[in-house]
GROMACS .gro file of C-alpha atoms in nm:
model
  329
    1MET     CA    1  -1.813  -3.615  -0.492
    2ASN     CA    2  -1.637  -3.406  -0.230
    3LYS     CA    3  -1.426  -3.118  -0.360
    4ILE     CA    4  -1.064  -3.143  -0.246
    5THR     CA    5  -0.926  -2.865  -0.464
    6LEU     CA    6  -0.891  -2.512  -0.333
    7PRO     CA    7  -1.059  -2.205  -0.484
    8ILE     CA    8  -0.835  -2.007  -0.717
    9GLY     CA    9  -0.589  -1.793  -0.526
   10MET     CA   10  -0.616  -1.988  -0.200
   11HIS     CA   11  -0.327  -2.192  -0.059
   12ASP     CA   12  -0.249  -2.420   0.231
   13LYS     CA   13   0.057  -2.333   0.438
   14LEU     CA   14   0.247  -2.633   0.566
   15PHE     CA   15   0.535  -2.701   0.803
   16LYS     CA   16   0.819  -2.449   0.777
   17ARG     CA   17   0.615  -2.190   0.587
   18ALA     CA   18   0.331  -2.203   0.839
   19ARG     CA   19   0.569  -2.180   1.134
   20VAL     CA   20   0.789  -1.901   0.996
   21THR     CA   21   0.500  -1.680   0.879
   22TYR     CA   22   0.338  -1.721   1.221
   23GLU     CA   23   0.666  -1.618   1.388
   24ILE     CA   24   0.699  -1.312   1.161
   25GLU     CA   25   0.346  -1.201   1.245
   26ARG     CA   26   0.397  -1.264   1.618
   27ASP     CA   27   0.735  -1.094   1.643
   28ILE     CA   28   0.630  -0.783   1.450
   29SER     CA   29   0.303  -0.757   1.645
   30ASP     CA   30   0.486  -0.787   1.978
   31PHE     CA   31   0.743  -0.528   1.869
   32LEU     CA   32   0.480  -0.275   1.763
   33MET     CA   33   0.285  -0.311   2.086
   34ALA     CA   34   0.608  -0.263   2.280
   35GLN     CA   35   0.655   0.063   2.085
   36GLY     CA   36   0.325   0.195   2.217
   37PHE     CA   37   0.089   0.093   1.936
   38ASN     CA   38  -0.254  -0.013   2.061
   39ARG     CA   39  -0.357  -0.351   1.928
   40ILE     CA   40  -0.678  -0.354   1.721
   41ASP     CA   41  -0.862  -0.650   1.568
   42THR     CA   42  -1.132  -0.566   1.316
   43PRO     CA   43  -1.394  -0.808   1.177
   44THR     CA   44  -1.327  -1.008   0.864
   45LEU     CA   45  -1.675  -0.923   0.731
   46GLU     CA   46  -1.799  -0.567   0.681
   47HIS     CA   47  -2.070  -0.389   0.484
   48PHE     CA   48  -1.926  -0.327   0.139
   49GLU     CA   49  -1.975   0.051   0.171
   50VAL     CA   50  -1.693   0.066   0.428
   51PHE     CA   51  -1.444   0.010   0.146
   52SER     CA   52  -1.609   0.160  -0.161
   53ASP     CA   53  -1.916   0.347  -0.281
   54HIS     CA   54  -1.950   0.088  -0.558
   55VAL     CA   55  -1.931  -0.290  -0.580
   56GLU     CA   56  -1.571  -0.365  -0.677
   57ALA     CA   57  -1.495  -0.661  -0.903
   58HIS     CA   58  -1.177  -0.745  -0.713
   59HIS     CA   59  -1.355  -0.779  -0.376
   60TYR     CA   60  -1.513  -1.094  -0.234
   61HIS     CA   61  -1.885  -1.032  -0.174
   62LEU     CA   62  -2.163  -1.230  -0.008
   63PHE     CA   63  -2.512  -1.171   0.128
   64ASP     CA   64  -2.618  -1.220   0.489
   65LYS     CA   65  -2.958  -1.368   0.586
   66LYS     CA   66  -3.122  -1.025   0.564
   67GLY     CA   67  -2.995  -0.965   0.212
   68GLU     CA   68  -2.730  -0.712   0.316
   69LEU     CA   69  -2.427  -0.710   0.087
   70LEU     CA   70  -2.109  -0.784   0.282
   71VAL     CA   71  -1.745  -0.804   0.182
   72LEU     CA   72  -1.442  -0.994   0.306
   73ARG     CA   73  -1.215  -0.709   0.409
   74PRO     CA   74  -0.969  -0.610   0.132
   75ASP     CA   75  -0.774  -0.385   0.369
   76VAL     CA   76  -0.771  -0.281   0.735
   77THR     CA   77  -0.711   0.094   0.706
   78SER     CA   78  -1.065   0.165   0.587
   79GLN     CA   79  -1.198  -0.029   0.885
   80ILE     CA   80  -0.994   0.184   1.121
   81GLY     CA   81  -1.145   0.492   0.958
   82ARG     CA   82  -1.487   0.349   1.045
   83VAL     CA   83  -1.373   0.276   1.402
   84ILE     CA   84  -1.253   0.634   1.453
   85ALA     CA   85  -1.578   0.777   1.317
   86SER     CA   86  -1.821   0.540   1.492
   87THR     CA   87  -1.672   0.486   1.839
   88ARG     CA   88  -1.544   0.697   2.125
   89VAL     CA   89  -1.178   0.634   2.046
   90HIS     CA   90  -0.987   0.949   2.132
   91THR     CA   91  -0.717   1.087   1.906
   92PRO     CA   92  -0.427   1.115   1.873
   93THR     CA   93  -0.380   0.741   1.883
   94LYS     CA   94  -0.165   0.469   1.728
   95PHE     CA   95  -0.290   0.126   1.621
   96SER     CA   96  -0.118  -0.196   1.520
   97TYR     CA   97  -0.288  -0.497   1.367
   98SER     CA   98  -0.235  -0.827   1.188
   99GLY     CA   99  -0.469  -1.062   1.007
  100LYS     CA  100  -0.608  -1.174   0.673
  101VAL     CA  101  -0.723  -0.956   0.384
  102PHE     CA  102  -0.885  -1.073   0.061
  103HIS     CA  103  -0.898  -0.949  -0.295
  104TYR     CA  104  -0.898  -1.107  -0.640
  105GLN     CA  105  -0.571  -1.096  -0.830
  106GLU     CA  106  -0.525  -1.151  -1.200
  107GLU     CA  107  -0.555  -1.528  -1.235
  108LEU     CA  108  -0.269  -1.575  -1.478
  109ARG     CA  109  -0.023  -1.412  -1.236
  110GLY     CA  110  -0.067  -1.699  -0.991
  111LEU     CA  111  -0.086  -1.464  -0.691
  112ALA     CA  112  -0.265  -1.535  -0.364
  113ASN     CA  113  -0.611  -1.389  -0.305
  114GLU     CA  114  -0.584  -1.437   0.072
  115LEU     CA  115  -0.300  -1.238   0.225
  116SER     CA  116  -0.157  -1.219   0.575
  117GLN     CA  117  -0.072  -0.864   0.678
  118ALA     CA  118   0.070  -0.674   0.970
  119GLY     CA  119   0.060  -0.298   0.990
  120ILE     CA  120   0.019   0.029   1.175
  121GLU     CA  121  -0.190   0.345   1.165
  122ILE     CA  122  -0.080   0.672   1.331
  123ILE     CA  123  -0.374   0.911   1.365
  124GLY     CA  124  -0.397   1.269   1.484
  125TYR     CA  125  -0.027   1.336   1.546
  126PRO     CA  126   0.178   1.617   1.383
  127ALA     CA  127   0.231   1.514   1.022
  128HIS     CA  128   0.610   1.522   0.996
  129GLU     CA  129   0.656   1.342   1.327
  130ALA     CA  130   0.404   1.073   1.226
  131VAL     CA  131   0.564   1.016   0.885
  132LEU     CA  132   0.910   0.967   1.036
  133GLU     CA  133   0.779   0.727   1.300
  134ALA     CA  134   0.592   0.525   1.039
  135ILE     CA  135   0.897   0.485   0.817
  136LYS     CA  136   1.123   0.410   1.113
  137THR     CA  137   0.893   0.135   1.243
  138ALA     CA  138   0.860  -0.007   0.891
  139LYS     CA  139   1.237  -0.039   0.866
  140GLN     CA  140   1.263  -0.186   1.216
  141SER     CA  141   0.995  -0.442   1.134
  142LEU     CA  142   1.177  -0.552   0.819
  143ASP     CA  143   1.502  -0.581   1.011
  144LEU     CA  144   1.325  -0.781   1.282
  145ALA     CA  145   1.195  -1.019   1.015
  146GLN     CA  146   1.559  -1.056   0.896
  147VAL     CA  147   1.501  -0.917   0.548
  148LYS     CA  148   1.857  -0.854   0.435
  149SER     CA  149   1.816  -0.651   0.117
  150TYR     CA  150   1.544  -0.395   0.052
  151GLN     CA  151   1.494  -0.040  -0.069
  152PHE     CA  152   1.236   0.230   0.004
  153GLU     CA  153   1.072   0.395  -0.295
  154PHE     CA  154   0.883   0.721  -0.242
  155SER     CA  155   0.620   0.918  -0.428
  156HIS     CA  156   0.333   1.157  -0.352
  157ALA     CA  157  -0.034   1.091  -0.426
  158ALA     CA  158  -0.106   1.462  -0.481
  159ILE     CA  159   0.098   1.460  -0.802
  160LEU     CA  160  -0.134   1.234  -1.000
  161GLN     CA  161  -0.441   1.367  -0.815
  162THR     CA  162  -0.360   1.719  -0.929
  163ILE     CA  163  -0.329   1.607  -1.291
  164LEU     CA  164  -0.647   1.399  -1.285
  165GLU     CA  165  -0.853   1.676  -1.122
  166SER     CA  166  -0.732   1.926  -1.380
  167LEU     CA  167  -0.810   1.697  -1.673
  168ALA     CA  168  -1.160   1.612  -1.543
  169LEU     CA  169  -1.167   1.273  -1.717
  170ASP     CA  170  -1.455   1.029  -1.711
  171SER     CA  171  -1.397   0.704  -1.523
  172GLN     CA  172  -1.297   0.507  -1.832
  173GLU     CA  173  -1.047   0.768  -1.951
  174GLU     CA  174  -0.899   0.799  -1.602
  175ALA     CA  175  -0.858   0.422  -1.571
  176GLN     CA  176  -0.689   0.410  -1.912
  177LEU     CA  177  -0.445   0.691  -1.829
  178LEU     CA  178  -0.356   0.533  -1.492
  179ASP     CA  179  -0.296   0.202  -1.668
  180TYR     CA  180  -0.057   0.372  -1.912
  181ILE     CA  181   0.124   0.537  -1.619
  182ARG     CA  182   0.139   0.217  -1.412
  183LYS     CA  183   0.286   0.023  -1.706
  184LYS     CA  184   0.512   0.312  -1.811
  185ASN     CA  185   0.356   0.294  -2.156
  186ARG     CA  186   0.526   0.586  -2.329
  187THR     CA  187   0.334   0.546  -2.654
  188GLY     CA  188   0.000   0.533  -2.476
  189ILE     CA  189   0.079   0.842  -2.267
  190PHE     CA  190   0.199   1.036  -2.574
  191GLU     CA  191  -0.115   0.952  -2.771
  192PHE     CA  192  -0.327   1.053  -2.471
  193THR     CA  193  -0.160   1.395  -2.452
  194GLN     CA  194  -0.228   1.446  -2.823
  195THR     CA  195  -0.601   1.402  -2.770
  196ARG     CA  196  -0.630   1.562  -2.422
  197SER     CA  197  -0.368   1.835  -2.429
  198SER     CA  198  -0.304   2.026  -2.105
  199GLU     CA  199  -0.037   2.210  -1.910
  200PHE     CA  200   0.089   1.869  -1.793
  201ASP     CA  201   0.178   1.728  -2.138
  202ASP     CA  202   0.556   1.752  -2.093
  203PHE     CA  203   0.540   1.613  -1.741
  204LEU     CA  204   0.315   1.322  -1.841
  205GLN     CA  205   0.534   1.232  -2.136
  206GLU     CA  206   0.840   1.233  -1.910
  207LEU     CA  207   0.665   1.038  -1.631
  208PRO     CA  208   0.781   0.690  -1.746
  209TYR     CA  209   1.140   0.812  -1.695
  210LEU     CA  210   1.087   0.982  -1.359
  211PHE     CA  211   1.209   0.701  -1.141
  212GLY     CA  212   1.547   0.619  -0.989
  213PRO     CA  213   1.774   0.784  -0.729
  214SER     CA  214   1.565   1.035  -0.536
  215GLN     CA  215   1.766   1.353  -0.588
  216GLN     CA  216   1.799   1.294  -0.961
  217VAL     CA  217   1.425   1.243  -0.999
  218LEU     CA  218   1.345   1.553  -0.792
  219ALA     CA  219   1.582   1.769  -0.996
  220ARG     CA  220   1.446   1.649  -1.330
  221ALA     CA  221   1.081   1.685  -1.222
  222ARG     CA  222   1.135   2.047  -1.115
  223GLU     CA  223   1.275   2.126  -1.459
  224ILE     CA  224   0.956   2.028  -1.641
  225VAL     CA  225   0.670   2.126  -1.410
  226ASP     CA  226   0.564   2.462  -1.270
  227ASN     CA  227   0.233   2.365  -1.110
  228GLU     CA  228   0.241   2.497  -0.754
  229ARG     CA  229   0.064   2.200  -0.597
  230ILE     CA  230   0.297   1.947  -0.761
  231LEU     CA  231   0.602   2.151  -0.661
  232MET     CA  232   0.476   2.154  -0.302
  233ALA     CA  233   0.439   1.776  -0.315
  234LEU     CA  234   0.799   1.743  -0.436
  235ASP     CA  235   0.913   1.970  -0.151
  236ASP     CA  236   0.719   1.753   0.094
  237VAL     CA  237   0.897   1.438  -0.022
  238GLU     CA  238   1.237   1.607  -0.017
  239GLN     CA  239   1.185   1.730   0.339
  240VAL     CA  240   1.104   1.377   0.454
  241LEU     CA  241   1.406   1.233   0.272
  242GLN     CA  242   1.636   1.487   0.437
  243SER     CA  243   1.503   1.387   0.779
  244LEU     CA  244   1.563   1.021   0.694
  245SER     CA  245   1.920   1.063   0.571
  246GLY     CA  246   2.064   0.901   0.883
  247LEU     CA  247   1.817   0.612   0.876
  248LEU     CA  248   1.800   0.510   0.510
  249ASP     CA  249   2.127   0.490   0.320
  250GLN     CA  250   1.976   0.519  -0.025
  251THR     CA  251   1.624   0.581  -0.151
  252THR     CA  252   1.455   0.590  -0.487
  253MET     CA  253   1.154   0.776  -0.622
  254ASP     CA  254   0.893   0.685  -0.881
  255LEU     CA  255   0.664   0.977  -0.962
  256GLY     CA  256   0.457   0.741  -1.176
  257GLN     CA  257   0.380   0.528  -0.870
  258VAL     CA  258   0.003   0.482  -0.872
  259ALA     CA  259  -0.119   0.475  -0.512
  260ALA     CA  260  -0.197   0.123  -0.388
  261MET     CA  261  -0.524   0.241  -0.229
  262PRO     CA  262  -0.757   0.523  -0.343
  263TYR     CA  263  -0.759   0.697  -0.004
  264TYR     CA  264  -0.394   0.806  -0.013
  265THR     CA  265  -0.361   1.184  -0.038
  266GLY     CA  266   0.002   1.264   0.051
  267LEU     CA  267   0.343   1.101   0.069
  268THR     CA  268   0.341   0.733  -0.030
  269PHE     CA  269   0.610   0.469  -0.012
  270LYS     CA  270   0.676   0.110  -0.109
  271VAL     CA  271   0.953  -0.129  -0.016
  272PHE     CA  272   1.104  -0.368  -0.268
  273GLY     CA  273   1.357  -0.648  -0.239
  274ASP     CA  274   1.570  -0.849  -0.480
  275ARG     CA  275   1.382  -1.176  -0.423
  276VAL     CA  276   1.022  -1.053  -0.444
  277PRO     CA  277   0.871  -0.920  -0.770
  278ASP     CA  278   0.620  -0.685  -0.604
  279ALA     CA  279   0.640  -0.450  -0.306
  280PHE     CA  280   0.617  -0.635   0.024
  281LEU     CA  281   0.542  -0.323   0.227
  282SER     CA  282   0.348  -0.014   0.127
  283GLY     CA  283   0.207   0.288   0.304
  284GLY     CA  284   0.128   0.656   0.296
  285ARG     CA  285  -0.076   0.948   0.426
  286TYR     CA  286  -0.454   0.941   0.405
  287ASP     CA  287  -0.575   1.248   0.599
  288GLN     CA  288  -0.916   1.270   0.427
  289LEU     CA  289  -1.030   0.908   0.476
  290PHE     CA  290  -1.229   0.994   0.788
  291LYS     CA  291  -1.452   1.237   0.596
  292ARG     CA  292  -1.590   0.931   0.416
  293PHE     CA  293  -1.746   0.825   0.747
  294GLY     CA  294  -1.870   1.169   0.847
  295ALA     CA  295  -1.577   1.253   1.077
  296ALA     CA  296  -1.340   1.548   1.065
  297GLU     CA  297  -1.017   1.536   0.866
  298LEU     CA  298  -0.725   1.399   1.071
  299THR     CA  299  -0.356   1.366   1.002
  300ALA     CA  300  -0.303   0.995   0.939
  301ILE     CA  301  -0.036   0.767   0.800
  302GLY     CA  302   0.006   0.392   0.800
  303TRP     CA  303   0.169   0.098   0.633
  304SER     CA  304   0.094  -0.269   0.576
  305LEU     CA  305   0.341  -0.551   0.535
  306ASP     CA  306   0.268  -0.865   0.331
  307ILE     CA  307   0.391  -1.144   0.560
  308ASP     CA  308   0.393  -1.408   0.286
  309SER     CA  309   0.610  -1.189   0.062
  310VAL     CA  310   0.850  -1.135   0.353
  311TYR     CA  311   0.871  -1.511   0.392
  312GLN     CA  312   0.958  -1.538   0.024
  313ALA     CA  313   1.228  -1.273   0.068
  314ILE     CA  314   1.398  -1.457   0.356
  315HIS     CA  315   1.328  -1.816   0.251
  316ASP     CA  316   1.671  -1.890   0.104
  317ASP     CA  317   1.840  -1.770   0.424
  318LEU     CA  318   1.638  -1.994   0.655
  319PRO     CA  319   1.804  -2.303   0.802
  320ASP     CA  320   1.717  -2.631   0.631
  321GLU     CA  321   1.476  -2.847   0.827
  322GLY     CA  322   1.576  -3.190   0.716
  323GLY     CA  323   1.334  -3.474   0.767
  324LYS     CA  324   1.021  -3.263   0.721
  325GLU     CA  325   0.777  -3.331   0.439
  326GLY     CA  326   0.854  -3.014   0.244
  327ASP     CA  327   0.802  -2.660   0.360
  328GLY     CA  328   0.468  -2.575   0.200
  329ARG     CA  329   0.606  -2.322  -0.044
   0.00000   0.00000   0.00000
C-alpha cells in the first residue's frame, strides 16, 4: 500500500498560501540584495558537527553511503560561520538568504517541522552600526511583507550567560533552570535559589516579572543587580534603544528571554504580532560563532524571518480569491 499521509510536522502548501509565501520570500530577497546584501545559498545537508558538538534530538539526521552522519540544516547562521572559516570570503561582508530549515517541534503543539526562512548576516562591521542596520532592515522587511501590527522585544544573551557561568551547573540543572525561566515559573525559580543560592538570587526571583516597556524593565533590573557584566549588558541594550527612538515607536524588553540559538552572545531581539502566537522574526549578535570553526572572533549580527508565520499574520488582510479550491492554510 502506498503511503499518502505526510510525516508529522510536514505540510503541503496550496493555491493562495503557496503563491503568497513565494511572493514574500521573493520580495524580501530582492529588497535585501538591492540594499547591498550578497546572496548566499547553503546546502540543505551538512555534517552534524556544523550545528552542534552532540547529536541533537530535535534535528533530522541521516547517514550517507560512507556512514557519515548528516543533518538537514536546522538554521543557516551556523552554515555561514562555516563558510567564513573555510573559504576565502573577505570580511567585512553582508549576506542575505532564503530557504528551508528543519527541526522537530513538540508534536502536540501542531507546529511545522519544515520552515521557510529569509534572513541576513552582517559580519565584520562596527558593532553599533551593524546592530542598527540589522534592526532597520528587519523592520523594512516586515513592512514590505505588509505586516500591520508588530512589536520588537529586546534582551541580551550575556545576562543569562553570566548567571549560568557563575553557577557552574551540570547540563541537567542548567536545562531545568532555563526551562523555569522560559516558562516564567516563579515557584520553580524560587525553589532553585533555595538549593543553589548565589549573588543572583534576588535577580532570578524577579526575572519572571522583568518584561514589559523597555525603560521600566531597565530601571527595575538596575535596582536589584550589581553585577558589572550584567549592568554593561543593560547599558548596551539601552544605547541601542536610544539610537532606535526615531525608528521604533515603542519597544519592550524581556530579560528572561532565553536565546533562540546557543551561539548568541550579545543583544538579542524578537518580533511578535497580535495574530501569531510565537515570534515570527528573531535575531541577535553572535561574535564568537566563528571560533567554533577555528576562525578569529568577528563582530556579527543577523536575523531570520519565518515566512509561514508572516503569512499567518497577514492572512486576514489578503484579498479573497473566490473560485479557488481553498487556500491551503
